[in-house]
Short mmCIF file of C-alpha atoms in Angstrom, two decimals:
data_model
loop_
_atom_site.label_atom_id
_atom_site.label_comp_id
_atom_site.label_asym_id
_atom_site.label_seq_id
_atom_site.Cartn_x
_atom_site.Cartn_y
_atom_site.Cartn_z
CA MET A 1 25.39 4.69 -5.25
CA PHE A 2 24.00 6.60 -2.46
CA LEU A 3 20.64 4.52 -2.98
CA GLY A 4 23.05 1.19 -3.44
CA GLY A 5 24.81 2.20 -1.14
CA ILE A 6 21.34 2.92 1.97
CA PHE A 7 19.74 0.04 0.71
CA GLY A 8 22.55 -2.09 0.34
CA ILE A 9 23.11 -1.73 3.87
CA SER A 10 19.55 -2.15 4.63
CA ALA A 11 19.43 -5.47 2.62
CA LEU A 12 22.08 -7.14 5.24
CA PHE A 13 20.32 -6.06 8.48
CA LEU A 14 17.09 -8.17 6.77
CA LYS A 15 19.53 -11.22 5.41
CA TYR A 16 18.59 -10.75 2.00
CA ASN A 17 21.28 -11.80 -0.31
CA PHE A 18 23.33 -9.09 -1.27
CA PHE A 19 24.83 -9.59 -4.32
CA HIS A 20 21.55 -10.32 -5.44
CA PHE A 21 20.19 -7.51 -3.77
CA ILE A 22 22.47 -5.08 -5.62
CA LEU A 23 22.53 -6.78 -8.66
CA THR A 24 18.72 -6.74 -8.98
CA PHE A 25 18.15 -3.01 -7.62
CA THR A 26 20.91 -1.34 -11.03
CA ILE A 27 18.78 -3.10 -13.31
CA LEU A 28 15.92 -1.69 -11.35
CA PHE A 29 17.82 1.72 -11.33
CA ILE A 30 18.58 1.00 -15.14
CA LEU A 31 15.00 1.13 -15.35
CA SER A 32 13.99 3.83 -13.50
CA ILE A 33 15.98 6.42 -15.13
CA PHE A 34 14.65 4.52 -18.46
CA VAL A 35 11.55 5.51 -16.81
CA PHE A 36 12.01 9.33 -15.41
CA ILE A 37 13.12 9.90 -19.22
CA PHE A 38 10.25 8.65 -20.62
CA SER A 39 7.93 9.98 -19.07
CA SER A 40 9.31 13.34 -19.37
CA HIS A 41 9.33 13.49 -23.10
CA SER A 42 6.24 15.73 -24.45
CA PHE A 43 4.48 13.44 -26.24
CA ILE A 44 3.86 11.57 -23.14
CA LYS A 45 3.24 13.97 -21.05
CA ASN A 46 -0.11 15.32 -23.53
CA LEU A 47 -0.90 12.21 -23.25
CA GLN A 48 -1.41 12.44 -19.40
CA LEU A 49 1.08 8.94 -18.53
CA ASP A 50 2.80 10.09 -15.10
CA ALA A 51 6.08 8.09 -14.29
CA PRO A 52 3.90 5.78 -12.05
CA LEU A 53 1.86 4.41 -14.85
CA ILE A 54 4.77 3.79 -16.71
CA ALA A 55 6.85 2.26 -14.85
CA LEU A 56 4.36 -0.27 -14.18
CA VAL A 57 3.18 -0.90 -17.53
CA LEU A 58 6.86 -1.71 -18.20
CA GLY A 59 6.99 -4.26 -15.15
CA LEU A 60 4.15 -5.64 -16.54
CA THR A 61 5.09 -6.53 -19.69
CA ILE A 62 8.62 -7.74 -18.88
CA ARG A 63 7.20 -10.06 -16.53
CA ASN A 64 5.01 -11.42 -18.92
CA PHE A 65 6.14 -11.40 -21.66
CA PHE A 66 10.37 -12.17 -20.77
CA ALA A 67 11.29 -15.01 -18.59
CA LEU A 68 12.63 -13.40 -15.29
CA PRO A 69 15.63 -15.66 -13.71
CA ILE A 70 13.84 -17.15 -10.36
CA TRP A 71 16.89 -15.42 -8.28
CA PHE A 72 15.66 -12.00 -10.16
CA LYS A 73 12.19 -12.65 -8.67
CA ASN A 74 13.08 -13.17 -5.17
CA SER A 75 14.82 -10.21 -5.29
CA LEU A 76 12.65 -7.94 -5.90
CA THR A 77 11.74 -6.32 -2.33
CA THR A 78 8.35 -4.50 -3.35
CA GLU A 79 7.21 -4.22 0.48
CA PHE A 80 10.28 -3.07 1.41
CA TYR A 81 10.69 -0.29 -1.04
CA VAL A 82 7.07 0.77 -0.60
CA LYS A 83 7.46 0.65 3.33
CA THR A 84 10.86 3.27 3.00
CA GLY A 85 9.12 5.79 0.96
CA ILE A 86 6.32 5.98 3.22
CA VAL A 87 8.36 6.61 6.51
CA ILE A 88 10.19 9.19 4.65
CA MET A 89 6.51 10.34 3.60
CA GLY A 90 6.74 11.05 7.70
CA GLY A 91 8.80 13.85 7.15
CA SER A 92 6.42 16.27 4.63
CA ILE A 93 3.88 15.83 7.25
CA PRO A 94 2.93 18.19 9.69
CA LEU A 95 2.74 16.58 13.23
CA MET A 96 -0.68 18.76 14.00
CA LEU A 97 -2.05 17.51 10.76
CA LEU A 98 -1.07 13.95 11.45
CA PHE A 99 -2.97 14.09 15.12
CA ASN A 100 -6.00 15.85 13.96
CA ALA A 101 -6.62 13.85 10.00
CA GLY A 102 -5.53 10.56 12.01
CA ILE A 103 -9.44 10.85 13.65
CA VAL A 104 -11.34 10.98 10.65
CA ALA A 105 -8.51 8.61 8.68
CA ILE A 106 -8.62 6.20 11.38
CA LEU A 107 -12.83 6.17 11.78
CA GLN A 108 -13.43 6.12 7.90
CA ALA A 109 -11.11 3.34 7.80
CA CYS A 110 -12.73 1.14 10.59
CA ILE A 111 -15.86 1.18 8.48
CA ILE A 112 -14.36 -0.03 5.51
CA THR A 113 -12.78 -2.70 6.53
CA PHE A 114 -15.19 -3.99 8.98
CA VAL A 115 -17.68 -3.75 6.30
CA THR A 116 -15.80 -5.13 3.17
CA PHE A 117 -13.65 -8.26 5.90
CA PHE A 118 -17.29 -9.58 6.71
CA THR A 119 -18.60 -9.10 3.23
CA ILE A 120 -15.87 -11.17 1.69
CA LEU A 121 -15.75 -13.67 4.69
CA PHE A 122 -19.93 -14.36 4.27
CA PHE A 123 -19.59 -15.09 0.57
CA ALA A 124 -16.27 -16.57 1.19
CA ASN A 125 -17.93 -19.43 3.80
CA LYS A 126 -21.59 -19.07 3.40
CA VAL A 127 -22.02 -18.66 -0.06
CA PHE A 128 -19.28 -19.83 -1.86
CA LYS A 129 -18.35 -22.88 0.98
CA LEU A 130 -14.25 -22.01 0.91
CA ASP A 131 -12.60 -23.70 3.39
CA PRO A 132 -13.16 -20.16 6.66
CA SER A 133 -9.04 -19.66 7.03
CA PHE A 134 -9.01 -19.07 2.97
CA GLY A 135 -12.26 -16.96 3.64
CA ALA A 136 -10.30 -15.67 6.53
CA THR A 137 -7.13 -14.50 4.00
CA LEU A 138 -9.15 -13.05 1.43
CA ALA A 139 -11.50 -11.18 3.99
CA GLY A 140 -7.51 -10.15 5.10
CA GLY A 141 -6.06 -9.24 1.87
CA GLY A 142 -8.77 -7.18 1.01
CA SER A 143 -10.07 -4.64 3.56
CA ILE A 144 -6.30 -4.47 5.66
CA CYS A 145 -3.40 -3.41 3.68
CA GLY A 146 -3.20 -5.99 0.62
CA VAL A 147 -0.55 -8.75 0.32
CA SER A 148 1.14 -8.29 3.81
CA ALA A 149 -2.65 -8.62 5.30
CA ALA A 150 -2.80 -11.61 3.53
CA ILE A 151 -0.14 -13.41 4.86
CA VAL A 152 -0.19 -12.05 8.29
CA ILE A 153 -4.10 -12.80 8.51
CA GLY A 154 -3.62 -16.50 6.94
CA ASN A 155 -0.70 -17.78 9.26
CA SER A 156 -2.87 -16.58 12.22
CA CYS A 157 -6.08 -19.00 11.38
CA LYS A 158 -3.25 -21.33 9.94
CA ALA A 159 -4.91 -21.17 6.69
CA LYS A 160 -2.64 -23.56 4.11
CA GLN A 161 0.07 -22.20 1.54
CA GLU A 162 -1.91 -22.44 -1.42
CA TYR A 163 -4.79 -19.94 0.31
CA ILE A 164 -2.71 -17.00 1.05
CA SER A 165 -0.35 -17.75 -2.45
CA ALA A 166 -4.04 -17.63 -3.96
CA SER A 167 -5.36 -14.88 -1.38
CA ILE A 168 -2.13 -12.59 -2.95
CA SER A 169 -2.54 -13.40 -6.71
CA ILE A 170 -6.13 -11.95 -6.73
CA VAL A 171 -4.62 -8.45 -3.72
CA ILE A 172 -2.53 -7.93 -6.86
CA PHE A 173 -4.43 -8.62 -10.01
CA TRP A 174 -7.15 -6.27 -8.30
CA ALA A 175 -4.27 -3.93 -6.75
CA VAL A 176 -2.86 -3.07 -10.15
CA ILE A 177 -6.98 -2.95 -11.91
CA MET A 178 -7.73 -0.41 -9.17
CA VAL A 179 -4.42 1.05 -10.24
CA ILE A 180 -5.60 2.39 -13.66
CA VAL A 181 -9.58 2.68 -12.55
CA LEU A 182 -9.12 4.76 -9.12
CA PRO A 183 -7.20 7.42 -10.67
CA PHE A 184 -9.27 7.24 -13.96
CA LEU A 185 -12.98 8.09 -12.16
CA CYS A 186 -10.53 10.69 -9.70
CA LYS A 187 -10.40 12.86 -13.53
CA VAL A 188 -13.43 12.02 -14.78
CA LEU A 189 -15.07 13.03 -11.60
CA ASN A 190 -13.29 16.26 -10.63
CA LEU A 191 -12.30 14.83 -7.45
CA ASP A 192 -10.95 17.51 -5.51
CA SER A 193 -7.38 15.39 -4.60
CA GLY A 194 -7.53 15.20 -1.18
CA VAL A 195 -11.50 13.25 -1.65
CA ALA A 196 -8.97 11.71 -4.33
CA GLY A 197 -6.32 10.69 -1.79
CA ALA A 198 -8.81 9.57 0.95
CA TRP A 199 -10.71 7.59 -1.85
CA ILE A 200 -7.85 5.50 -2.73
CA GLY A 201 -6.38 5.03 0.78
CA THR A 202 -9.56 3.56 1.59
CA SER A 203 -10.46 1.50 -1.56
CA GLU A 204 -7.04 0.28 -2.69
CA PHE A 205 -5.59 -3.30 -2.17
CA ALA A 206 -2.26 -2.30 -1.28
CA ASP A 207 0.03 -0.39 0.33
CA ALA A 208 2.28 0.08 -3.17
CA ALA A 209 -0.03 0.02 -5.38
CA GLY A 210 -2.20 2.83 -3.30
CA MET A 211 0.97 4.81 -3.51
CA ALA A 212 1.27 4.38 -7.29
CA ALA A 213 -2.12 5.68 -8.37
CA ALA A 214 -2.54 8.51 -5.76
CA ALA A 215 0.69 9.23 -7.28
CA SER A 216 -0.41 9.42 -10.50
CA LEU A 217 -2.84 12.67 -9.92
CA GLY A 218 0.21 14.81 -9.31
CA ASP A 219 -0.86 16.48 -6.29
CA ASP A 220 0.74 15.72 -3.17
CA ARG A 221 -2.47 16.74 -1.13
CA ALA A 222 -3.62 13.45 -2.72
CA ILE A 223 -0.23 11.47 -1.67
CA THR A 224 -0.56 12.92 1.78
CA ALA A 225 -4.46 11.75 1.82
CA PHE A 226 -3.80 8.51 0.57
CA THR A 227 -0.82 8.00 3.08
CA ILE A 228 -2.16 8.84 6.80
CA ILE A 229 -5.99 6.82 5.83
CA LYS A 230 -3.55 3.99 4.41
CA VAL A 231 -1.05 3.94 7.11
CA LEU A 232 -2.72 5.20 10.34
CA GLY A 233 -5.81 4.09 9.06
CA ARG A 234 -5.86 0.70 8.02
CA ASP A 235 -1.92 -0.94 8.09
CA MET A 236 -1.89 -0.34 12.10
CA PHE A 237 -4.63 -2.54 12.95
CA ILE A 238 -3.39 -5.57 11.16
CA GLY A 239 -2.39 -6.81 14.57
CA VAL A 240 -5.72 -6.52 16.18
CA TRP A 241 -7.00 -8.35 13.33
CA ALA A 242 -5.03 -11.06 13.72
CA VAL A 243 -5.91 -11.30 17.35
CA PHE A 244 -9.33 -11.62 16.09
CA VAL A 245 -8.83 -13.81 13.35
CA ALA A 246 -7.11 -15.95 15.32
CA PHE A 247 -9.35 -16.08 18.25
CA LEU A 248 -11.86 -17.33 15.42
CA SER A 249 -9.67 -19.95 14.37
CA ILE A 250 -9.54 -21.28 17.34
CA THR A 251 -13.24 -21.52 18.79
CA ARG A 252 -15.30 -21.83 15.81
CA TRP A 253 -12.93 -23.48 13.07
CA ASN A 254 -10.01 -25.70 14.56
CA LYS A 255 -11.40 -25.98 17.87
CA GLN A 256 -10.04 -29.54 18.43
CA GLU A 257 -7.22 -27.67 18.71
CA ASN A 258 -5.60 -26.59 22.16
CA GLN A 259 -3.90 -23.11 21.70
CA LYS A 260 -3.75 -20.45 23.31
CA ILE A 261 -3.87 -16.70 22.28
CA SER A 262 -1.38 -14.35 23.17
CA ILE A 263 -1.81 -10.24 23.35
CA LYS A 264 2.20 -10.44 22.42
CA ILE A 265 0.46 -11.17 18.95
CA ILE A 266 -0.55 -7.72 18.34
CA TRP A 267 3.11 -6.32 18.61
CA ASP A 268 4.30 -9.59 16.82
CA LYS A 269 1.70 -8.79 14.18
CA PHE A 270 2.03 -4.83 13.94
CA PRO A 271 4.07 -3.33 10.91
CA LYS A 272 6.77 -1.64 12.48
CA PHE A 273 6.61 1.15 9.20
CA VAL A 274 4.19 3.03 10.93
CA LEU A 275 6.45 3.41 13.95
CA GLY A 276 8.96 5.15 11.69
CA PHE A 277 5.86 7.31 9.99
CA VAL A 278 5.41 8.51 13.07
CA GLY A 279 8.68 8.92 14.36
CA LEU A 280 10.33 11.16 11.23
CA CYS A 281 7.11 13.28 11.41
CA LEU A 282 7.80 14.01 15.36
CA LEU A 283 11.09 14.20 14.35
CA ILE A 284 10.85 16.91 11.64
CA ALA A 285 8.70 18.62 14.16
CA VAL A 286 10.60 18.66 17.01
CA PHE A 287 13.43 20.06 14.97
CA THR A 288 11.34 22.88 12.92
CA ILE A 289 10.03 23.89 16.08
CA PHE A 290 12.69 26.16 17.14
CA LEU A 291 12.91 27.82 12.99
CA ASN A 292 11.79 31.08 12.82
CA GLU A 293 8.99 31.92 9.90
CA ASN A 294 12.13 32.85 6.81
CA GLU A 295 14.61 29.59 8.43
CA PHE A 296 11.11 27.46 7.86
CA LYS A 297 10.11 28.13 4.33
CA LEU A 298 13.70 27.77 3.43
CA PHE A 299 14.30 24.24 4.86
CA GLN A 300 11.26 23.26 3.22
CA LYS A 301 12.88 24.54 0.24
CA GLU A 302 16.17 22.83 0.52
CA ALA A 303 15.63 20.29 2.85
CA LEU A 304 11.95 18.86 2.40
CA ASN A 305 12.18 19.08 -1.42
CA SER A 306 15.08 17.17 -1.54
CA VAL A 307 13.43 14.52 0.56
CA LYS A 308 10.73 14.42 -1.99
CA VAL A 309 12.90 13.70 -5.15
CA PHE A 310 14.22 11.15 -3.06
CA ARG A 311 10.78 9.81 -2.53
CA ASP A 312 10.01 9.98 -6.37
CA TRP A 313 12.95 7.36 -7.23
CA ILE A 314 11.95 5.24 -3.99
CA PHE A 315 8.19 4.99 -5.23
CA ILE A 316 9.16 3.95 -8.85
CA LEU A 317 11.28 1.48 -7.26
CA THR A 318 8.32 0.25 -6.07
CA PHE A 319 6.55 0.94 -8.97
CA LEU A 320 8.49 -1.60 -11.45
CA CYS A 321 8.68 -4.12 -8.52
CA ILE A 322 4.91 -4.27 -8.84
CA GLY A 323 4.95 -5.12 -12.36
CA LEU A 324 7.79 -7.38 -12.35
CA SER A 325 6.00 -9.32 -9.73
CA THR A 326 2.60 -9.85 -11.31
CA SER A 327 2.41 -12.97 -13.12
CA PHE A 328 -1.67 -13.03 -14.89
CA LYS A 329 -1.10 -16.64 -15.60
CA ALA A 330 -0.38 -17.14 -11.66
CA ILE A 331 -3.64 -14.80 -11.21
CA LEU A 332 -5.91 -16.34 -13.66
CA SER A 333 -4.78 -20.23 -12.14
CA VAL A 334 -6.47 -19.43 -8.38
CA GLY A 335 -10.06 -20.64 -9.68
CA TYR A 336 -13.29 -18.44 -9.70
CA LYS A 337 -14.73 -18.48 -6.23
CA PRO A 338 -12.21 -17.34 -4.56
CA PHE A 339 -12.30 -14.21 -7.51
CA LEU A 340 -15.86 -14.23 -7.28
CA ALA A 341 -15.92 -13.68 -3.07
CA PHE A 342 -13.03 -11.05 -3.15
CA SER A 343 -14.25 -9.12 -6.38
CA ILE A 344 -17.72 -8.87 -4.37
CA GLY A 345 -16.06 -7.13 -1.43
CA VAL A 346 -14.68 -4.98 -4.05
CA ALA A 347 -18.24 -3.57 -5.16
CA VAL A 348 -19.10 -3.00 -1.80
CA ASN A 349 -15.90 -1.19 -0.70
CA LEU A 350 -15.42 1.10 -4.08
CA PRO A 351 -19.30 2.88 -4.34
CA LEU A 352 -18.59 3.41 -0.19
CA GLY A 353 -15.42 4.03 -0.49
CA PHE A 354 -16.48 7.05 -2.72
CA LEU A 355 -19.69 7.84 0.06
CA LEU A 356 -17.08 8.37 3.24
CA SER A 357 -14.75 10.18 0.80
CA ASN A 358 -17.08 12.25 -0.57
CA TYR A 359 -20.47 13.19 0.94
CA VAL A 360 -19.94 11.88 4.54
CA PHE A 361 -16.38 13.29 5.54
CA VAL A 362 -16.06 15.71 2.57
CA ASP A 363 -16.11 19.06 4.44
CA PHE A 364 -11.92 17.10 6.43
CA TRP A 365 -10.52 16.19 2.79
CA THR A 366 -11.71 19.51 0.94
CA ASN A 367 -9.75 21.26 3.52
CA PHE A 368 -7.27 18.70 3.32
CA LEU A 369 -3.48 21.21 3.39
CA VAL A 370 -5.33 24.29 1.97
CA GLU A 371 -3.63 27.03 3.31
CA GLY A 372 -4.44 28.28 6.41
CA TYR A 373 -6.58 25.03 7.55
#
């Protein structure tokens, strides 16, 4: 009732269909209970199948083997849940850590975003001869922040709706694949959890899927590293990229259109949840500055552990939504050229992300959140 009440109030502000939202939330909550119970069984634990992966598989199974009503599919607010979870993450990250890590995260993310964006754009436009706006939409989805970027960048360059829909399908396909592949590679390579979280934050294609991958490693350091590099390093610059793509669209791709670029678009496209993430981090820092050492430890134990439980519930809701929103039939219908262009970006992104996380910035991520650092 607490979760339903909080999210229900939010749904009213966001102008969702309140009845459909609450009904869908109730179904998701019941499925979440099943996921938590199932994942706690000793047999499942021995197989190292974590709750996020089980939630994802359950959602995929239901979506692709059963017919779901339209109102239910339309009420799966994946982005709403994952962004709420990321904001809550801000409450468990020390402010100085955020400042120190932010510099490394932004630098690493800028390298990966720049290289991946122009790799996909080149192959989509020059090699496969796709419409420039289609290539830009694919590149945005593959290099910045997944589905949100595909929508924002697609609208910025006036891409057709079918281009945006196709890009979203491809992003979801690779995001789901990486939920399985990245944690597996991290465990096989025996990566430090800080390095693993940074790699996932650099090489995953969607916030929700990346959070699922980081959470499946079972270490809060991985989740925190992922959150910082994905939110501060990649998500927050979506407005800047939207302006850049709009400029290319007006000056090169659609010169006949008499349009002006306004700096206001940066604020319009800026992911506002980033402000919530940083704001909560700042609020906790101001509150805890008045606590002595014993009081701070008690605060961590009683308050922040409760926040972590709340966050875990939200992420399970998120992973269920990812699975329930992913139709393999829709993904297979987009054609091979856009899929290949995006996949080449994946082939560049994955090793580059590993190189940056495990070699270039390895000292920082290895010592990340280690006591005394």
